[in-house]
């Protein structure tokens, strides 16, 4: 039972991350392999603030959301100035630098061994200690993020975002800001990643740099690609299926050193095959 | 102290020549096709493992290198035909191509992790540890292999693109693929050719750098990152620029080891890159 709850919680967390990536990659077409870095910053901030009793969970999460929004905007800034391909390099670079920081800023992050003993989240007088309580919290967070995503897509701003992706010049000619639109989307994407990060820390009560490295960024990207770009349902379906995959792999007997690589091999295959045969993913639109 | 610094600079120079090979092969493919071929890092890794595997079966290292280059050449052609060409036909966006390329990278690096080992591996060849002394600097035979193969391949590629008909065709397609199409230069064939050349070169780079240091399935992307930074800073399409900046970056990384612990070197290179693209996005050696 607790295993199933853990799967549910992780699916909700990764669905939030997939939506965050969907905003950048699917909606405005900014390639990103640094979402795990933002996710990590959110997790470390919430963990650090609550562990040292600076503030309770919710205010800590708000701080993390603000920091991650700013950080994601900073990371997206080069994409406004340089052509798409250059931004690939900055995105990879940001992710690798973030991992280096997570490992080396030992006084903040606990280094490679990470932070353990992250306290259970306390919201007003309700304390989420048991797995099912964390599950409710995660699903509520996913519902909130999904609602935001849905409302945004239906709003005039959502139309503007689509227009930016399709034809930047037309948007400029209509007197709307292309840059400001992209930056606002990046900021919202950052807050989503921060929420996921905060939840991840309290769910496992332990975080380390490996949870936020480049492979996690690729996993999130694969989830989004699997479900499909620019859809809410796709970003929820992707994590549900891809997180069930390791359990299916347990059915065939693999040597323990191959489990990680086999999983990543499958994610890589999914990325290639979907781009070749179904670029819209299962439920989405063409990327 | 002076000897120590000199040694660091020499090591940086050698590694830089190795990374330079990755950079020149990447820029050859990227400038010609416009595809940001992230999977190049996967072919780098594949080349290193193929050479290692053959060497463990007591094939001489030079022969293993050539075989690895041939294997990667074929693998590169497969990627071109099965993935990139197909995506071109379906009019895929650059983003879709990039994601597919990333997928290929993941397939390749995890394939070698499964087939061989996810851990660090050393080449078994006995002579690679031998050392020669040049003044205060010591260079291992493995480092000589990296520097020697790097300089020879760089010179050969320069001669090929400048002096041969095929090289001229590559440059024609690179500068204007549409015009090349209507003048029957057949860009598609040129794409296959640059993929073959780039893959063979990067396989040798992977094998040589792995021979000197060690091989590991997931380090290719880090090497490619430094290489692409050199490509961009050198000006897209400039083979000399990519090669020279690779060496410069690597020497700089090693020189800063005197004042800064090695774990910050990625951050430093990357900060330099950000500063660079903000100040001079067209590159130092750009001629377009």
CSV table of N, CA, C and O in Angstrom, one decimal, chain A residues 150-260:
chain,number,residue,atom,x,y,z
A,150,UNK,N,-4.3,25.2,-16.9
A,150,UNK,CA,-5.5,25.2,-17.8
A,150,UNK,C,-6.1,26.6,-17.9
A,150,UNK,O,-6.4,27.0,-19.0
A,151,UNK,N,-6.1,27.3,-16.8
A,151,UNK,CA,-6.6,28.7,-16.9
A,151,UNK,C,-5.7,29.6,-17.8
A,151,UNK,O,-6.2,30.4,-18.6
A,152,UNK,N,-4.4,29.3,-17.7
A,152,UNK,CA,-3.5,30.1,-18.5
A,152,UNK,C,-3.7,29.9,-20.0
A,152,UNK,O,-3.7,30.8,-20.8
A,153,UNK,N,-3.9,28.6,-20.3
A,153,UNK,CA,-4.0,28.2,-21.7
A,153,UNK,C,-5.3,28.8,-22.3
A,153,UNK,O,-5.4,29.1,-23.5
A,154,UNK,N,-6.3,29.0,-21.4
A,154,UNK,CA,-7.6,29.5,-21.9
A,154,UNK,C,-7.6,31.0,-22.0
A,154,UNK,O,-8.5,31.6,-22.6
A,155,UNK,N,-6.7,31.6,-21.2
A,155,UNK,CA,-6.8,33.1,-21.1
A,155,UNK,C,-6.2,33.7,-22.4
A,155,UNK,O,-5.6,33.0,-23.2
A,156,UNK,N,-6.4,35.0,-22.5
A,156,UNK,CA,-5.8,35.7,-23.7
A,156,UNK,C,-4.3,35.6,-23.7
A,156,UNK,O,-3.6,35.5,-24.7
A,157,UNK,N,-3.7,35.4,-22.5
A,157,UNK,CA,-2.2,35.2,-22.4
A,157,UNK,C,-1.8,33.9,-23.0
A,157,UNK,O,-0.8,33.8,-23.7
A,158,UNK,N,-2.7,32.9,-22.9
A,158,UNK,CA,-2.4,31.6,-23.5
A,158,UNK,C,-2.4,31.7,-25.0
A,158,UNK,O,-1.5,31.1,-25.7
A,159,UNK,N,-3.3,32.5,-25.6
A,159,UNK,CA,-3.3,32.8,-27.0
A,159,UNK,C,-2.0,33.4,-27.4
A,159,UNK,O,-1.4,33.1,-28.5
A,160,UNK,N,-1.6,34.4,-26.6
A,160,UNK,CA,-0.4,35.1,-26.9
A,160,UNK,C,0.8,34.2,-26.9
A,160,UNK,O,1.7,34.2,-27.8
A,161,UNK,N,0.9,33.3,-26.0
A,161,UNK,CA,2.0,32.3,-25.9
A,161,UNK,C,2.0,31.5,-27.2
A,161,UNK,O,3.1,31.3,-27.8
A,162,UNK,N,0.9,31.0,-27.6
A,162,UNK,CA,0.8,30.2,-28.8
A,162,UNK,C,1.3,31.0,-30.0
A,162,UNK,O,2.0,30.5,-30.9
A,163,UNK,N,0.9,32.3,-30.0
A,163,UNK,CA,1.3,33.2,-31.1
A,163,UNK,C,2.8,33.3,-31.2
A,163,UNK,O,3.4,33.3,-32.2
A,164,UNK,N,3.4,33.5,-30.0
A,164,UNK,CA,4.8,33.7,-29.9
A,164,UNK,C,5.6,32.5,-30.5
A,164,UNK,O,6.5,32.6,-31.3
A,165,UNK,N,5.0,31.3,-30.2
A,165,UNK,CA,5.7,30.1,-30.8
A,165,UNK,C,5.5,30.0,-32.3
A,165,UNK,O,6.5,29.7,-33.0
A,166,UNK,N,4.3,30.4,-32.8
A,166,UNK,CA,4.1,30.2,-34.2
A,166,UNK,C,4.7,31.3,-35.0
A,166,UNK,O,5.2,31.0,-36.1
A,167,UNK,N,4.7,32.5,-34.6
A,167,UNK,CA,5.2,33.6,-35.4
A,167,UNK,C,5.6,34.8,-34.6
A,167,UNK,O,4.7,35.6,-34.2
A,168,UNK,N,6.9,34.9,-34.2
A,168,UNK,CA,7.3,36.0,-33.4
A,168,UNK,C,7.1,37.3,-34.0
A,168,UNK,O,6.7,38.3,-33.3
A,169,UNK,N,7.3,37.4,-35.3
A,169,UNK,CA,7.2,38.7,-36.0
A,169,UNK,C,5.8,39.2,-36.0
A,169,UNK,O,5.6,40.4,-35.8
A,170,UNK,N,4.8,38.3,-36.2
A,170,UNK,CA,3.4,38.7,-36.1
A,170,UNK,C,3.1,39.3,-34.8
A,170,UNK,O,2.4,40.3,-34.7
A,171,UNK,N,3.6,38.6,-33.7
A,171,UNK,CA,3.3,39.1,-32.4
A,171,UNK,C,3.9,40.5,-32.2
A,171,UNK,O,3.3,41.4,-31.7
A,172,UNK,N,5.1,40.7,-32.7
A,172,UNK,CA,5.7,42.0,-32.6
A,172,UNK,C,4.9,43.1,-33.4
A,172,UNK,O,4.7,44.2,-32.9
A,173,UNK,N,4.5,42.7,-34.5
A,173,UNK,CA,3.7,43.6,-35.4
A,173,UNK,C,2.4,44.0,-34.7
A,173,UNK,O,1.9,45.1,-34.9
A,174,UNK,N,1.9,43.0,-33.9
A,174,UNK,CA,0.6,43.3,-33.2
A,174,UNK,C,0.9,44.2,-31.9
A,174,UNK,O,0.0,44.4,-31.2
A,175,UNK,N,2.1,44.5,-31.7
A,175,UNK,CA,2.5,45.4,-30.6
A,175,UNK,C,2.6,44.7,-29.3
A,175,UNK,O,2.5,45.3,-28.2
A,176,UNK,N,2.7,43.3,-29.3
A,176,UNK,CA,2.9,42.6,-28.1
A,176,UNK,C,4.3,42.3,-27.9
A,176,UNK,O,5.1,42.1,-28.8
A,177,UNK,N,4.7,42.1,-26.6
A,177,UNK,CA,6.2,41.8,-26.3
A,177,UNK,C,6.4,40.3,-26.4
A,177,UNK,O,5.8,39.5,-25.7
A,178,UNK,N,7.4,39.9,-27.3
A,178,UNK,CA,7.8,38.5,-27.4
A,178,UNK,C,8.6,38.1,-26.2
A,178,UNK,O,8.4,37.1,-25.5
A,179,UNK,N,9.6,39.0,-25.9
A,179,UNK,CA,10.5,38.7,-24.8
A,179,UNK,C,9.8,38.6,-23.5
A,179,UNK,O,10.0,37.7,-22.7
A,180,UNK,N,9.0,39.6,-23.2
A,180,UNK,CA,8.3,39.6,-21.9
A,180,UNK,C,7.4,38.4,-21.8
A,180,UNK,O,7.3,37.8,-20.7
A,181,UNK,N,6.7,38.0,-22.9
A,181,UNK,CA,5.9,36.8,-22.8
A,181,UNK,C,6.7,35.5,-22.4
A,181,UNK,O,6.4,34.8,-21.5
A,182,UNK,N,7.9,35.4,-23.1
A,182,UNK,CA,8.7,34.2,-22.8
A,182,UNK,C,9.2,34.2,-21.4
A,182,UNK,O,9.3,33.2,-20.7
A,183,UNK,N,9.6,35.4,-20.9
A,183,UNK,CA,10.1,35.5,-19.5
A,183,UNK,C,9.0,35.2,-18.5
A,183,UNK,O,9.3,34.6,-17.5
A,184,UNK,N,7.8,35.7,-18.8
A,184,UNK,CA,6.7,35.4,-17.8
A,184,UNK,C,6.5,33.9,-17.8
A,184,UNK,O,6.3,33.3,-16.7
A,185,UNK,N,6.5,33.2,-19.0
A,185,UNK,CA,6.3,31.8,-19.0
A,185,UNK,C,7.4,31.1,-18.2
A,185,UNK,O,7.2,30.2,-17.5
A,186,UNK,N,8.7,31.6,-18.4
A,186,UNK,CA,9.8,31.0,-17.7
A,186,UNK,C,9.6,31.1,-16.2
A,186,UNK,O,9.9,30.2,-15.4
A,187,UNK,N,9.1,32.3,-15.8
A,187,UNK,CA,8.9,32.5,-14.3
A,187,UNK,C,7.9,31.5,-13.8
A,187,UNK,O,8.1,30.9,-12.7
A,188,UNK,N,6.8,31.4,-14.5
A,188,UNK,CA,5.7,30.4,-14.0
A,188,UNK,C,6.3,29.0,-14.0
A,188,UNK,O,6.0,28.3,-13.1
A,189,UNK,N,7.0,28.7,-15.1
A,189,UNK,CA,7.6,27.3,-15.1
A,189,UNK,C,8.5,27.1,-13.9
A,189,UNK,O,8.5,26.0,-13.3
A,190,UNK,N,9.3,28.1,-13.5
A,190,UNK,CA,10.1,28.0,-12.3
A,190,UNK,C,9.4,27.8,-11.1
A,190,UNK,O,9.8,27.0,-10.2
A,191,UNK,N,8.2,28.5,-10.9
A,191,UNK,CA,7.4,28.3,-9.7
A,191,UNK,C,6.9,26.8,-9.6
A,191,UNK,O,6.9,26.2,-8.5
A,192,UNK,N,6.5,26.3,-10.8
A,192,UNK,CA,6.0,24.9,-10.8
A,192,UNK,C,7.1,24.0,-10.3
A,192,UNK,O,6.9,23.1,-9.5
A,193,UNK,N,8.3,24.2,-10.9
A,193,UNK,CA,9.4,23.3,-10.5
A,193,UNK,C,9.7,23.4,-9.0
A,193,UNK,O,10.1,22.4,-8.4
A,194,UNK,N,9.6,24.6,-8.4
A,194,UNK,CA,9.9,24.8,-7.0
A,194,UNK,C,8.9,24.0,-6.2
A,194,UNK,O,9.2,23.4,-5.2
A,195,UNK,N,7.6,24.0,-6.6
A,195,UNK,CA,6.6,23.3,-5.8
A,195,UNK,C,6.9,21.8,-5.8
A,195,UNK,O,6.9,21.1,-4.8
A,196,UNK,N,7.3,21.3,-7.0
A,196,UNK,CA,7.7,19.9,-7.1
A,196,UNK,C,8.9,19.6,-6.2
A,196,UNK,O,8.9,18.6,-5.5
A,197,UNK,N,9.8,20.5,-6.2
A,197,UNK,CA,11.0,20.3,-5.4
A,197,UNK,C,10.7,20.2,-3.9
A,197,UNK,O,11.2,19.3,-3.2
A,198,UNK,N,9.9,21.2,-3.4
A,198,UNK,CA,9.5,21.2,-2.0
A,198,UNK,C,8.8,19.9,-1.6
A,198,UNK,O,9.1,19.3,-0.6
A,199,UNK,N,7.9,19.4,-2.5
A,199,UNK,CA,7.2,18.2,-2.2
A,199,UNK,C,8.1,17.0,-2.2
A,199,UNK,O,8.0,16.1,-1.3
A,200,UNK,N,9.1,17.0,-3.1
A,200,UNK,CA,10.0,15.9,-3.2
A,200,UNK,C,10.8,15.7,-1.9
A,200,UNK,O,10.9,14.6,-1.4
A,201,UNK,N,11.2,16.8,-1.4
A,201,UNK,CA,12.0,16.8,-0.1
A,201,UNK,C,11.2,16.2,1.0
A,201,UNK,O,11.7,15.3,1.7
A,202,UNK,N,10.0,16.7,1.2
A,202,UNK,CA,9.2,16.3,2.3
A,202,UNK,C,8.7,14.8,2.2
A,202,UNK,O,8.5,14.1,3.1
A,203,UNK,N,8.5,14.4,0.9
A,203,UNK,CA,8.1,13.0,0.7
A,203,UNK,C,9.2,12.0,1.1
A,203,UNK,O,8.9,11.1,1.8
A,204,UNK,N,10.4,12.3,0.6
A,204,UNK,CA,11.5,11.3,0.9
A,204,UNK,C,12.2,11.6,2.3
A,204,UNK,O,12.9,10.8,2.8
A,205,UNK,N,12.0,12.8,2.8
A,205,UNK,CA,12.7,13.4,3.9
A,205,UNK,C,14.2,13.3,3.7
A,205,UNK,O,15.0,13.4,4.7
A,206,UNK,N,14.6,13.2,2.5
A,206,UNK,CA,16.1,13.1,2.2
A,206,UNK,C,16.3,13.5,0.7
A,206,UNK,O,15.5,13.1,-0.2
A,207,UNK,N,17.3,14.4,0.5
A,207,UNK,CA,17.6,14.8,-0.9
A,207,UNK,C,19.1,14.8,-1.1
A,207,UNK,O,19.9,15.0,-0.2
A,208,UNK,N,19.5,14.4,-2.3
A,208,UNK,CA,20.9,14.5,-2.6
A,208,UNK,C,21.1,14.9,-4.1
A,208,UNK,O,20.1,14.9,-4.8
A,209,UNK,N,22.3,15.3,-4.5
A,209,UNK,CA,22.5,15.9,-5.8
A,209,UNK,C,22.1,14.9,-7.0
A,209,UNK,O,21.6,15.4,-8.0
A,210,UNK,N,22.1,13.6,-6.7
A,210,UNK,CA,21.8,12.7,-7.8
A,210,UNK,C,20.3,12.8,-8.2
A,210,UNK,O,19.9,12.5,-9.3
A,211,UNK,N,19.5,13.2,-7.2
A,211,UNK,CA,18.1,13.4,-7.5
A,211,UNK,C,17.8,14.5,-8.5
A,211,UNK,O,16.7,14.7,-9.0
A,212,UNK,N,18.8,15.4,-8.7
A,212,UNK,CA,18.5,16.6,-9.5
A,212,UNK,C,19.6,16.7,-10.6
A,212,UNK,O,19.9,17.8,-11.0
A,213,UNK,N,20.1,15.6,-11.2
A,213,UNK,CA,21.1,15.7,-12.2
A,213,UNK,C,20.5,15.7,-13.6
A,213,UNK,O,19.3,15.6,-13.8
A,214,UNK,N,21.4,15.7,-14.6
A,214,UNK,CA,21.0,15.8,-16.0
A,214,UNK,C,20.1,14.6,-16.4
A,214,UNK,O,19.1,14.8,-17.1
A,215,UNK,N,20.3,13.4,-15.8
A,215,UNK,CA,19.4,12.3,-16.1
A,215,UNK,C,18.0,12.5,-15.7
A,215,UNK,O,17.0,12.1,-16.4
A,216,UNK,N,17.8,13.3,-14.6
A,216,UNK,CA,16.4,13.6,-14.2
A,216,UNK,C,15.8,14.6,-15.2
A,216,UNK,O,14.6,14.5,-15.5
A,217,UNK,N,16.6,15.5,-15.6
A,217,UNK,CA,16.1,16.5,-16.6
A,217,UNK,C,15.6,15.7,-17.9
A,217,UNK,O,14.6,16.1,-18.5
A,218,UNK,N,16.4,14.7,-18.3
A,218,UNK,CA,16.0,14.0,-19.5
A,218,UNK,C,14.8,13.2,-19.2
A,218,UNK,O,13.9,13.1,-20.1
A,219,UNK,N,14.7,12.6,-18.0
A,219,UNK,CA,13.5,11.8,-17.6
A,219,UNK,C,12.2,12.7,-17.7
A,219,UNK,O,11.2,12.3,-18.3
A,220,UNK,N,12.3,14.0,-17.2
A,220,UNK,CA,11.2,14.9,-17.3
A,220,UNK,C,10.8,15.2,-18.7
A,220,UNK,O,9.7,15.2,-19.1
A,221,UNK,N,11.9,15.4,-19.5
A,221,UNK,CA,11.7,15.7,-20.9
A,221,UNK,C,11.0,14.5,-21.6
A,221,UNK,O,10.0,14.7,-22.4
A,222,UNK,N,11.4,13.3,-21.3
A,222,UNK,CA,10.8,12.1,-21.9
A,222,UNK,C,9.4,12.0,-21.5
A,222,UNK,O,8.5,11.6,-22.3
A,223,UNK,N,9.1,12.3,-20.2
A,223,UNK,CA,7.7,12.2,-19.7
A,223,UNK,C,6.8,13.2,-20.5
A,223,UNK,O,5.7,12.8,-20.9
A,224,UNK,N,7.3,14.4,-20.8
A,224,UNK,CA,6.5,15.4,-21.5
A,224,UNK,C,6.3,14.9,-23.0
A,224,UNK,O,5.3,15.0,-23.5
A,225,UNK,N,7.4,14.4,-23.6
A,225,UNK,CA,7.3,14.0,-24.9
A,225,UNK,C,6.4,12.8,-25.1
A,225,UNK,O,5.6,12.7,-26.0
A,226,UNK,N,6.4,11.9,-24.1
A,226,UNK,CA,5.5,10.7,-24.1
A,226,UNK,C,4.1,11.1,-24.1
A,226,UNK,O,3.3,10.7,-24.9
A,227,UNK,N,3.7,12.0,-23.2
A,227,UNK,CA,2.3,12.5,-23.0
A,227,UNK,C,1.9,13.4,-24.2
A,227,UNK,O,0.8,13.3,-24.6
A,228,UNK,N,2.9,14.2,-24.6
A,228,UNK,CA,2.6,15.1,-25.7
A,228,UNK,C,2.7,16.5,-25.3
A,228,UNK,O,2.4,16.9,-24.2
A,229,UNK,N,3.2,17.4,-26.2
A,229,UNK,CA,3.4,18.8,-25.9
A,229,UNK,C,2.1,19.5,-25.8
A,229,UNK,O,1.1,19.1,-26.5
A,230,UNK,N,2.1,20.5,-25.0
A,230,UNK,CA,0.9,21.4,-24.9
A,230,UNK,C,-0.4,20.8,-24.4
A,230,UNK,O,-1.4,21.3,-24.8
A,231,UNK,N,-0.3,19.7,-23.7
A,231,UNK,CA,-1.6,19.3,-23.1
A,231,UNK,C,-1.4,19.0,-21.7
A,231,UNK,O,-0.3,18.6,-21.2
A,232,UNK,N,-2.5,19.2,-20.9
A,232,UNK,CA,-2.5,19.0,-19.5
A,232,UNK,C,-2.5,17.4,-19.3
A,232,UNK,O,-1.7,16.9,-18.5
A,233,UNK,N,-3.4,16.7,-19.9
A,233,UNK,CA,-3.6,15.3,-19.7
A,233,UNK,C,-2.3,14.6,-20.0
A,233,UNK,O,-1.9,13.6,-19.3
A,234,UNK,N,-1.6,15.0,-21.1
A,234,UNK,CA,-0.4,14.3,-21.5
A,234,UNK,C,0.7,14.4,-20.4
A,234,UNK,O,1.4,13.4,-20.1
A,235,UNK,N,0.8,15.6,-19.8
A,235,UNK,CA,1.9,15.7,-18.8
A,235,UNK,C,1.6,15.0,-17.5
A,235,UNK,O,2.4,14.7,-16.7
A,236,UNK,N,0.3,14.6,-17.4
A,236,UNK,CA,-0.1,13.8,-16.2
A,236,UNK,C,0.1,12.3,-16.5
A,236,UNK,O,0.6,11.5,-15.7
A,237,UNK,N,-0.3,11.9,-17.8
A,237,UNK,CA,-0.1,10.5,-18.2
A,237,UNK,C,1.3,10.1,-18.3
A,237,UNK,O,1.7,9.0,-17.9
A,238,UNK,N,2.2,11.0,-18.8
A,238,UNK,CA,3.6,10.7,-19.0
A,238,UNK,C,4.3,10.1,-17.7
A,238,UNK,O,4.8,9.0,-17.7
A,239,UNK,N,4.2,10.9,-16.6
A,239,UNK,CA,4.8,10.4,-15.4
A,239,UNK,C,4.2,9.1,-14.9
A,239,UNK,O,4.9,8.2,-14.4
A,240,UNK,N,2.9,9.0,-15.0
A,240,UNK,CA,2.2,7.7,-14.5
A,240,UNK,C,2.8,6.5,-15.2
A,240,UNK,O,3.1,5.5,-14.6
A,241,UNK,N,3.0,6.6,-16.5
A,241,UNK,CA,3.5,5.5,-17.3
A,241,UNK,C,5.0,5.3,-17.1
A,241,UNK,O,5.4,4.2,-16.8
A,242,UNK,N,5.7,6.4,-17.2
A,242,UNK,CA,7.2,6.2,-17.2
A,242,UNK,C,7.7,5.8,-15.8
A,242,UNK,O,8.7,5.2,-15.6
A,243,UNK,N,6.9,6.2,-14.7
A,243,UNK,CA,7.4,5.8,-13.4
A,243,UNK,C,7.0,4.4,-13.1
A,243,UNK,O,7.5,3.7,-12.2
A,244,UNK,N,6.0,3.8,-13.8
A,244,UNK,CA,5.6,2.4,-13.6
A,244,UNK,C,6.6,1.5,-14.3
A,244,UNK,O,6.8,0.4,-13.9
A,245,UNK,N,7.4,2.1,-15.2
A,245,UNK,CA,8.3,1.3,-16.0
A,245,UNK,C,9.4,0.6,-15.2
A,245,UNK,O,9.6,-0.6,-15.4
A,246,UNK,N,10.0,1.2,-14.2
A,246,UNK,CA,11.0,0.5,-13.4
A,246,UNK,C,10.4,-0.7,-12.7
A,246,UNK,O,11.1,-1.7,-12.5
A,247,UNK,N,9.1,-0.7,-12.3
A,247,UNK,CA,8.5,-1.8,-11.7
A,247,UNK,C,8.3,-3.0,-12.7
A,247,UNK,O,8.5,-4.1,-12.3
A,248,UNK,N,8.0,-2.6,-13.9
A,248,UNK,CA,7.9,-3.7,-15.0
A,248,UNK,C,9.3,-4.3,-15.2
A,248,UNK,O,9.4,-5.5,-15.4
A,249,UNK,N,10.3,-3.5,-15.1
A,249,UNK,CA,11.7,-4.0,-15.3
A,249,UNK,C,12.1,-5.0,-14.3
A,249,UNK,O,12.8,-5.9,-14.5
A,250,UNK,N,11.5,-4.8,-13.1
A,250,UNK,CA,11.8,-5.7,-12.0
A,250,UNK,C,11.3,-7.1,-12.3
A,250,UNK,O,11.8,-8.1,-11.7
A,251,UNK,N,10.3,-7.2,-13.2
A,251,UNK,CA,9.8,-8.5,-13.5
A,251,UNK,C,10.8,-9.4,-14.3
A,251,UNK,O,10.9,-10.6,-14.1
A,252,UNK,N,11.6,-8.7,-15.2
A,252,UNK,CA,12.7,-9.5,-15.8
A,252,UNK,C,13.9,-9.3,-14.9
A,252,UNK,O,14.2,-8.2,-14.4
A,253,UNK,N,14.6,-10.4,-14.7
A,253,UNK,CA,15.8,-10.4,-13.8
A,253,UNK,C,16.9,-9.7,-14.5
A,253,UNK,O,17.4,-10.2,-15.5
A,254,UNK,N,17.4,-8.6,-14.0
A,254,UNK,CA,18.5,-7.9,-14.5
A,254,UNK,C,19.6,-7.8,-13.5
A,254,UNK,O,19.3,-7.7,-12.3
A,255,UNK,N,20.9,-7.9,-13.9
A,255,UNK,CA,21.9,-7.6,-12.9
A,255,UNK,C,21.8,-6.2,-12.3
A,255,UNK,O,21.4,-5.3,-13.1
A,256,UNK,N,22.0,-6.0,-11.0
A,256,UNK,CA,21.7,-4.7,-10.4
A,256,UNK,C,22.4,-3.5,-11.0
A,256,UNK,O,21.9,-2.4,-11.0
A,257,UNK,N,23.6,-3.8,-11.6
A,257,UNK,CA,24.3,-2.6,-12.2
A,257,UNK,C,23.7,-2.2,-13.5
A,257,UNK,O,23.9,-1.1,-14.0
A,258,UNK,N,22.9,-3.0,-14.1
A,258,UNK,CA,22.3,-2.7,-15.4
A,258,UNK,C,20.9,-2.0,-15.3
A,258,UNK,O,20.4,-1.5,-16.3
A,259,UNK,N,20.3,-2.0,-14.1
A,259,UNK,CA,18.9,-1.5,-14.0
A,259,UNK,C,18.9,-0.1,-14.4
A,259,UNK,O,18.0,0.3,-15.3
A,260,UNK,N,19.7,0.8,-13.9
A,260,UNK,CA,19.7,2.2,-14.2
A,260,UNK,C,19.9,2.4,-15.7
A,260,UNK,O,19.1,3.1,-16.4
